mmCIF file of C-alpha atoms in Angstrom:
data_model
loop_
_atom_site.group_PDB
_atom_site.id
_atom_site.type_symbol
_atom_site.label_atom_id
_atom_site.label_comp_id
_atom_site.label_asym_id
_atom_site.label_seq_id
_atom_site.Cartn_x
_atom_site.Cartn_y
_atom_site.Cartn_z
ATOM 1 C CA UNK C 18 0.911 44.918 81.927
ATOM 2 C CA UNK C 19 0.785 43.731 78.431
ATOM 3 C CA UNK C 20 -2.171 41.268 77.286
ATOM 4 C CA UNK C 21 -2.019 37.678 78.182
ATOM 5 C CA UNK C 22 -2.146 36.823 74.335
ATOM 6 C CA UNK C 23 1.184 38.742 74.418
ATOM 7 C CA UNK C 24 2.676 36.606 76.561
ATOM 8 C CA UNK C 25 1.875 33.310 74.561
ATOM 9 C CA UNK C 26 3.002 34.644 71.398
ATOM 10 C CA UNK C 27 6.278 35.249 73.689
ATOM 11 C CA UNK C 28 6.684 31.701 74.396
ATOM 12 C CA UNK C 29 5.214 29.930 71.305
ATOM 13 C CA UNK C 30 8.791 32.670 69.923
ATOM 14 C CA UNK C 31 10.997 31.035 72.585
ATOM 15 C CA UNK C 32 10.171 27.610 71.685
ATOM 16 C CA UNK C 33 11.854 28.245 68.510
ATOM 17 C CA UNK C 34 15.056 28.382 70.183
ATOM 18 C CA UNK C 35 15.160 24.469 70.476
ATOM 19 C CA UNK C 36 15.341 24.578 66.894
ATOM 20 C CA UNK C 37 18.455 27.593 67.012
ATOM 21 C CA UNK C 38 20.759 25.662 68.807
ATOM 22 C CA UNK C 39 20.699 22.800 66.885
ATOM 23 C CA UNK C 40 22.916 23.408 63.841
ATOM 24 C CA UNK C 41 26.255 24.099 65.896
ATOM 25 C CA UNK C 42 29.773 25.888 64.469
ATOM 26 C CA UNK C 43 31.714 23.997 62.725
ATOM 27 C CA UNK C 44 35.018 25.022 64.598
ATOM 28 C CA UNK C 45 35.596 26.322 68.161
ATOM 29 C CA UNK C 46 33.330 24.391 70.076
ATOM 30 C CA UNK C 47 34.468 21.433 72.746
ATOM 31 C CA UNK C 48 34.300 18.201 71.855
ATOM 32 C CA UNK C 49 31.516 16.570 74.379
ATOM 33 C CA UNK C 50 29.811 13.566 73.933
ATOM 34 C CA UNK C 51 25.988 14.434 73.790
ATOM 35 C CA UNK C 52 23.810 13.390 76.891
ATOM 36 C CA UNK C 53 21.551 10.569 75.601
ATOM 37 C CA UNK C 54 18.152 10.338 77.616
ATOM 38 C CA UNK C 55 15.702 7.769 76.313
ATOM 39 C CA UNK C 56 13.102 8.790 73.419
ATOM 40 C CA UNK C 57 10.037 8.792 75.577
ATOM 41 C CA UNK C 58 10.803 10.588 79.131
ATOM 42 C CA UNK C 59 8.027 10.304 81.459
ATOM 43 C CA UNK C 60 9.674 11.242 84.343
ATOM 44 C CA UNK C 61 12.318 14.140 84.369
ATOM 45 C CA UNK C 62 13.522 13.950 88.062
ATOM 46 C CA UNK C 63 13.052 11.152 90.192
ATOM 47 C CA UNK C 64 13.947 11.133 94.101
ATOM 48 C CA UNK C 65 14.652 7.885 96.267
ATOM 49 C CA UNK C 66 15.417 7.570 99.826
ATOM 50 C CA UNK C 67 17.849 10.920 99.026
ATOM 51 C CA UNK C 68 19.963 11.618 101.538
ATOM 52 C CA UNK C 69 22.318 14.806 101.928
ATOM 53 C CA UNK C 70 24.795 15.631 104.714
ATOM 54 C CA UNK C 71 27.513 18.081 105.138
ATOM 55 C CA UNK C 72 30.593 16.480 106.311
ATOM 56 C CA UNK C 73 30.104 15.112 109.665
ATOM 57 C CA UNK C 74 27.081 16.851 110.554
ATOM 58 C CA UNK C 75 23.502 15.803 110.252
ATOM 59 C CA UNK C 76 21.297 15.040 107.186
ATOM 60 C CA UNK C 77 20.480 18.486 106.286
ATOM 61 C CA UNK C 78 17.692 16.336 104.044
ATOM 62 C CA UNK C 79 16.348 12.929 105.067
ATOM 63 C CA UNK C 80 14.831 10.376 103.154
ATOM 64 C CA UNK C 81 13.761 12.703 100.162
ATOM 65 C CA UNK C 82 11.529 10.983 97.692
ATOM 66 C CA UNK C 83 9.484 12.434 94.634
ATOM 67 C CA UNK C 84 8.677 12.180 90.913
ATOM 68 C CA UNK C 85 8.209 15.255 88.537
ATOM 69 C CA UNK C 86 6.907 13.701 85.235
ATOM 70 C CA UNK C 87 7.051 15.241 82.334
ATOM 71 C CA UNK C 88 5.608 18.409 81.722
ATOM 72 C CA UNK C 89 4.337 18.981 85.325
ATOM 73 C CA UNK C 90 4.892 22.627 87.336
ATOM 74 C CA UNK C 91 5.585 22.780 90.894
ATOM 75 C CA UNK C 92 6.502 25.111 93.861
ATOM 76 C CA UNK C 93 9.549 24.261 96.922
ATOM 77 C CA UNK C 94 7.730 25.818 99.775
ATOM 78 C CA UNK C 95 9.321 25.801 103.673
ATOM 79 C CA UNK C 96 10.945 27.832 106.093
ATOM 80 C CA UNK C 97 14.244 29.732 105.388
ATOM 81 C CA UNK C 98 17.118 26.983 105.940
ATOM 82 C CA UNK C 99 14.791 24.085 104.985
ATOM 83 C CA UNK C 100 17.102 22.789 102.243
ATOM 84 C CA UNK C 101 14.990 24.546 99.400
ATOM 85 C CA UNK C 102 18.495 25.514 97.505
ATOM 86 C CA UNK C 103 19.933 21.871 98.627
ATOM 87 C CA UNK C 104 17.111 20.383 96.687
ATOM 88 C CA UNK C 105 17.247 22.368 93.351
ATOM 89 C CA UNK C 106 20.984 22.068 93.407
ATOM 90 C CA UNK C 107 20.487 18.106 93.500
ATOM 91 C CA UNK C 108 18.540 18.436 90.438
ATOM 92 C CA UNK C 109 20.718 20.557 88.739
ATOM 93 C CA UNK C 110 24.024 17.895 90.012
ATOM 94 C CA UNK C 111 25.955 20.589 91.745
ATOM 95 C CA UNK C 112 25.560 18.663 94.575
ATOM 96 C CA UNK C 113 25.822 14.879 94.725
ATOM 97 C CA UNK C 114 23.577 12.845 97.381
ATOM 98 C CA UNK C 115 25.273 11.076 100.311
ATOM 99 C CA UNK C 116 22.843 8.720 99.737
ATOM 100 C CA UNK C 117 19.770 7.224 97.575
ATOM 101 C CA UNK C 118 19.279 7.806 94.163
ATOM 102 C CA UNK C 119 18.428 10.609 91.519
ATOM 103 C CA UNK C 120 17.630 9.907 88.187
ATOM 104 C CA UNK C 121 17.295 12.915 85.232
ATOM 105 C CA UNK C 122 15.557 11.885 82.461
ATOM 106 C CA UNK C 123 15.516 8.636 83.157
ATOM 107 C CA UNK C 124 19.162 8.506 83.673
ATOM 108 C CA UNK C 125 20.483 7.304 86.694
ATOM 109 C CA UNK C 126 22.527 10.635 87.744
ATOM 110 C CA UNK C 127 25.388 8.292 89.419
ATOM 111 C CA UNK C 128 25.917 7.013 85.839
ATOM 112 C CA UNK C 129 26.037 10.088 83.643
ATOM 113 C CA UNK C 130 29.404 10.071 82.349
ATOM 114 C CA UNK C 131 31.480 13.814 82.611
ATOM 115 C CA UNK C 132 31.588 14.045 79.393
ATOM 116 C CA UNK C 133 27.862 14.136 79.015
ATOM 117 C CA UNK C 134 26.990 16.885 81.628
ATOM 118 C CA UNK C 135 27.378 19.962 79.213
ATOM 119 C CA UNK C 136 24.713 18.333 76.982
ATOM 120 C CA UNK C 137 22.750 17.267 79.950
ATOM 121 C CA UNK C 138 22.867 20.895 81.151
ATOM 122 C CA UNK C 139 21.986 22.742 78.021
ATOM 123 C CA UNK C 140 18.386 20.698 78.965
ATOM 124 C CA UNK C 141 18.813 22.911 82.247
ATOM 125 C CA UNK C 142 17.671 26.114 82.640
ATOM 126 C CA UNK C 143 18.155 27.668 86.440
ATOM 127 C CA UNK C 144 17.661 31.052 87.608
ATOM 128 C CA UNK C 145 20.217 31.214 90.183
ATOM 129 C CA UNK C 146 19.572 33.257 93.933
ATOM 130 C CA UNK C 147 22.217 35.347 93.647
ATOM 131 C CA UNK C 148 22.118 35.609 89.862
ATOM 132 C CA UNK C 149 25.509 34.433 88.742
ATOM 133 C CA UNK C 150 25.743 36.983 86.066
ATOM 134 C CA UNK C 151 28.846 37.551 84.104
ATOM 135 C CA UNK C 152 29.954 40.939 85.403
ATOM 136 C CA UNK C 153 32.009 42.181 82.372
ATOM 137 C CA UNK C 154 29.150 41.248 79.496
ATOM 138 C CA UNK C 155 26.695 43.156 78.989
ATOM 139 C CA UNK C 156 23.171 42.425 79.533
ATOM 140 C CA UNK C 157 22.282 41.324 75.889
ATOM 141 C CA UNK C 158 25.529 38.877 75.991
ATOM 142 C CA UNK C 159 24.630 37.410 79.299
ATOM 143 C CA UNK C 160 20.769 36.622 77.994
ATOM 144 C CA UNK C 161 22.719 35.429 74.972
ATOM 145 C CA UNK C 162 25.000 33.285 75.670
ATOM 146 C CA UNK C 163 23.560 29.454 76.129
ATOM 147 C CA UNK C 164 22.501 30.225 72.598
ATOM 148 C CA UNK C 165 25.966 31.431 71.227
ATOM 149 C CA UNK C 166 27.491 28.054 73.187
ATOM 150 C CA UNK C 167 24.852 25.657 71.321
ATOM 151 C CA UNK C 168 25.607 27.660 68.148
ATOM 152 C CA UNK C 169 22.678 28.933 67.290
ATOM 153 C CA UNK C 170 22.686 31.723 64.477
ATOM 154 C CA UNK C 171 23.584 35.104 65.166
ATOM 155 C CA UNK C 172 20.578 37.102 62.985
ATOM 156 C CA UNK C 173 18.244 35.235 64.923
ATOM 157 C CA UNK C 174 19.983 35.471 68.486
ATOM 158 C CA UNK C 175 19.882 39.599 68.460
ATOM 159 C CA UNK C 176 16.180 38.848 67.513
ATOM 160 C CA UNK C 177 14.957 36.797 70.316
ATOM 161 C CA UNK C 178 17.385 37.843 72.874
ATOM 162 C CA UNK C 179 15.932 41.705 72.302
ATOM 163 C CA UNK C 180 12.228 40.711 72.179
ATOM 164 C CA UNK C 181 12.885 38.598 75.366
ATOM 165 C CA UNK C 182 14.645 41.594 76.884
ATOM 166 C CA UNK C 183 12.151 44.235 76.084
ATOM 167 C CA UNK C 184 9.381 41.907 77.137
ATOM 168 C CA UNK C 185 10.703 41.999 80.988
ATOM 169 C CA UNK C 186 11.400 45.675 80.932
ATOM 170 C CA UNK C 187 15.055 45.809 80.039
ATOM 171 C CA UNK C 188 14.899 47.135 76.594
ATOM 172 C CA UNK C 189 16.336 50.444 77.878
ATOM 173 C CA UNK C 190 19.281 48.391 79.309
ATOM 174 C CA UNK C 191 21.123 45.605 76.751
ATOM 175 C CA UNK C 192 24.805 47.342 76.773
ATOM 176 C CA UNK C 193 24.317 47.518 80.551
ATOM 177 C CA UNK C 194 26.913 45.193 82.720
ATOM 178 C CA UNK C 195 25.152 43.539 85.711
ATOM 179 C CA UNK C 196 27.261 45.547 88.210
ATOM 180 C CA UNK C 197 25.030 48.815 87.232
ATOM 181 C CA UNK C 198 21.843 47.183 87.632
ATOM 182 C CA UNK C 199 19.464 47.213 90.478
ATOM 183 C CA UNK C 200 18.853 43.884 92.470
ATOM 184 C CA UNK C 201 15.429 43.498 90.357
ATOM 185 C CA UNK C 202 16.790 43.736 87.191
ATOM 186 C CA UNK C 203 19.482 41.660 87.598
ATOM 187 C CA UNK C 204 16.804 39.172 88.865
ATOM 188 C CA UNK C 205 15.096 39.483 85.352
ATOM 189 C CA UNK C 206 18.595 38.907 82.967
ATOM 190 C CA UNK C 207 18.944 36.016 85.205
ATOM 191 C CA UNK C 208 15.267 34.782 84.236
ATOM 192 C CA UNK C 209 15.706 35.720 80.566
ATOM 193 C CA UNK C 210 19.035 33.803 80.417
ATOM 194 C CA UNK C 211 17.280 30.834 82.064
ATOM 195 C CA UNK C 212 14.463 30.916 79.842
ATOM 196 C CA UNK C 213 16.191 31.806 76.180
ATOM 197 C CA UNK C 214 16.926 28.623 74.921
ATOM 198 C CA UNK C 215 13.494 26.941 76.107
ATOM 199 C CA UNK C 216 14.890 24.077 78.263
ATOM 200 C CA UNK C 217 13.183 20.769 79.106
ATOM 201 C CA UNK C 218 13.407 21.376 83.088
ATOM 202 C CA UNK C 219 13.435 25.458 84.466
ATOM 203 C CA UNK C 220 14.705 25.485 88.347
ATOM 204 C CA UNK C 221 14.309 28.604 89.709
ATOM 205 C CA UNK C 222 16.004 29.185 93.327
ATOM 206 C CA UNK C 223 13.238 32.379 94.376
ATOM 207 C CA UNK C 224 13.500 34.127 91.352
ATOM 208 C CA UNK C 225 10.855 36.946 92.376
ATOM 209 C CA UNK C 226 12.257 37.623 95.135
ATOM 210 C CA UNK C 227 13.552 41.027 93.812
ATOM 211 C CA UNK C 228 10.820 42.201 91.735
ATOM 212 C CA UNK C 229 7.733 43.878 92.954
ATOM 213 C CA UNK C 230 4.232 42.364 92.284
ATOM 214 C CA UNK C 231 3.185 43.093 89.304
ATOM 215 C CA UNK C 232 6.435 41.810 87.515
ATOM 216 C CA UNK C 233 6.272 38.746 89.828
ATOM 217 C CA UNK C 234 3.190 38.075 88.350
ATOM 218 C CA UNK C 235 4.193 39.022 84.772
ATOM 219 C CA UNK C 236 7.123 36.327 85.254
ATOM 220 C CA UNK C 237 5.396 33.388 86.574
ATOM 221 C CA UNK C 238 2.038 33.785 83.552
ATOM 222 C CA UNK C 239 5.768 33.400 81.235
ATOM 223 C CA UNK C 240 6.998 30.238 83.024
ATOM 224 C CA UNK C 241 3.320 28.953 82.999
ATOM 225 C CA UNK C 242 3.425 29.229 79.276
ATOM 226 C CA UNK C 243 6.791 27.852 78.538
ATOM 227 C CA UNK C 244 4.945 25.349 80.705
ATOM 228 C CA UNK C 245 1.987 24.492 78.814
ATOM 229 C CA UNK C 246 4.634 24.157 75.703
ATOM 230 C CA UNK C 247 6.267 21.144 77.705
ATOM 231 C CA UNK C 248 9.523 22.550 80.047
ATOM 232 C CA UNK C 249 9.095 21.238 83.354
ATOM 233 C CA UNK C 250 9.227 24.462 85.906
ATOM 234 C CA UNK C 251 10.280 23.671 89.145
ATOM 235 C CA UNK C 252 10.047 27.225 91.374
ATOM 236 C CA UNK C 253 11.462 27.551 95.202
ATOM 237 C CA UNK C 254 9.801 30.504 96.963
ATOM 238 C CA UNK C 255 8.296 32.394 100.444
ATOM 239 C CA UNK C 256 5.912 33.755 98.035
ATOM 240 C CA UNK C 257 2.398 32.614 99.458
ATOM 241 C CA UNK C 258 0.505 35.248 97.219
ATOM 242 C CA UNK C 259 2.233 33.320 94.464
ATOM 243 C CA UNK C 260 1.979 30.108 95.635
ATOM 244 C CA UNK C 261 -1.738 30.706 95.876
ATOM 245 C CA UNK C 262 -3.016 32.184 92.962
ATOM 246 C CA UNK C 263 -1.159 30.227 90.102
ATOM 247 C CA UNK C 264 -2.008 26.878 91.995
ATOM 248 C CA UNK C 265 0.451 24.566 91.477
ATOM 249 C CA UNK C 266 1.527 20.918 93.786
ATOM 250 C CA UNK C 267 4.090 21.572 96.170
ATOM 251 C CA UNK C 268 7.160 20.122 97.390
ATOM 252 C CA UNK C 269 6.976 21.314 101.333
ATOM 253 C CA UNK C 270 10.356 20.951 102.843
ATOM 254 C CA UNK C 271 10.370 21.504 106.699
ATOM 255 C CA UNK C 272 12.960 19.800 109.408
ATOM 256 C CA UNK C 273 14.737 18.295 106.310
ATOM 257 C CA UNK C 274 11.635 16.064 105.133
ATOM 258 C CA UNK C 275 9.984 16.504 101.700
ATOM 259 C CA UNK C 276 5.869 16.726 102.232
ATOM 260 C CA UNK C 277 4.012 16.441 98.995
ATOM 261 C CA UNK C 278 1.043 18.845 99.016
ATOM 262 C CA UNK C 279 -1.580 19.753 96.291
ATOM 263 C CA UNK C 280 -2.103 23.509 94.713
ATOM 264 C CA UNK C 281 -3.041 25.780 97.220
ATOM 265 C CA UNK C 282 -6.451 26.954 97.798
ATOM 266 C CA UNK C 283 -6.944 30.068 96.080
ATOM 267 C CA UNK C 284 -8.278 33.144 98.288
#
């Protein structure tokens, strides 16, 4: 495993990216009205009295209420089925709320026009369960493509995307398309193309699920640094080795209720 000091550098590279993406193209990109948040954010997600049913059945969560301020890590922990995915998904507005309220950024979610939501989800970074990788690009042009839709420059995109790339152990595999890849790799384009453009909130629906230890470990010291730099990392996962040795609060979901808890103990 390569040096922690590695890993920082790493980060401190990716945190350049905010700076990439913001000279766009002059042509070819849709018009969107950008997603205004106010100057100061202290809270990036707030939760209250959420509710979230599926059609005529029962809540499948109850009541949900948290804050995540700014700049704060934190693990989803619960049983399979206890509305881990439901939860991220709310935060990432691919599912609306049958009830209560959800603010991003200070924005009341409810209120955040269409237009806005491509700008609002360039802030976004989420590593998806099943990946959601584009099977016909390769995996450099999956990694690289937030940054080619924010218009960052190309000299500098085959830069970071690469170093990114080789730092998760893919450097023998950028023209390969996701269909060729084993579950873990795919697992870590999905991470890198979360990641690239150094977003303001990381969800991450159990993104070591895939990966054996060591790599597990390798990817969570990243999101801790990206963490330290400011994004606010939100990570869903069974893993209690994890969950346990980087210490973090929790957000226990269990029977549909949302149980605050502090880090772990570690062993």
């Amino acid at each position: 495993m390569q040096k922690y000091e590695e890993i920082v550098t790493l980060a401190r590279r990716l945190a350049l990216n905010q700076n990439l993406a913001s000279v766009r193209h002059k042509t070819g990109a849709p018009q969107t009205r950008p997603f205004q948040s106010t100057e100061i954010t202290t809270s990036v997600v707030q939760f209250e009295n959420v509710g979230v049913r599926y059609g005529t059945g029962p809540e499948v969560l109850s009541d949900i209420t948290f804050e995540l301020p700014d700049g704060s890590f934190h693990f989803v922990t619960g049983p399979s089925g206890a509305g881990k995915s439901s939860l991220l998904k709310l935060m990432y507005l691919a599912l609306r709320p049958s009830r209560g309220l959800i603010k991003l950024f200070d924005r009341n979610a409810a209120e955040i026009e269409r237009e806005e939501l491509p700008g609002l989800r360039r802030q976004i970074g989420v590593v998806f369960q099943n990946f959601r990788l584009i099977d016909h690009l390769s995996t450099f042009d999956n990694v690289a493509l937030p940054l080619r839709v924010a218009g960052a420059q190309e000299g500098l995109i085959q830069k970071h995307v690469g170093e990114l790339l080789g730092w998760v152990g893919l450097a023998d595999h950028l023209e390969a398309r996701p269909p060729t890849l084993s579950g873990g790799q795919q697992q870590r384009v999905a991470i890198a193309r979360a990641v690239i453009g150094r977003p303001r909130l990381l969800l991450a629906d159990e993104p070591t699920g895939n990966v054996d230890d060591q790599i597990a470990v390798r990817l969570l010291y990243l999101f801790e640094e990206l963490n330290r730099m400011g994004t606010t990392v939100v990570i869903a996962t069974h893993n209690e080795f994890l969950v346990r040795e980087f210490a973090h609060p929790q957000l226990h979901l269990e029977d549909g209720r949302l149980d605050t808890r502090p880090p772990a103990k570690q062993a």
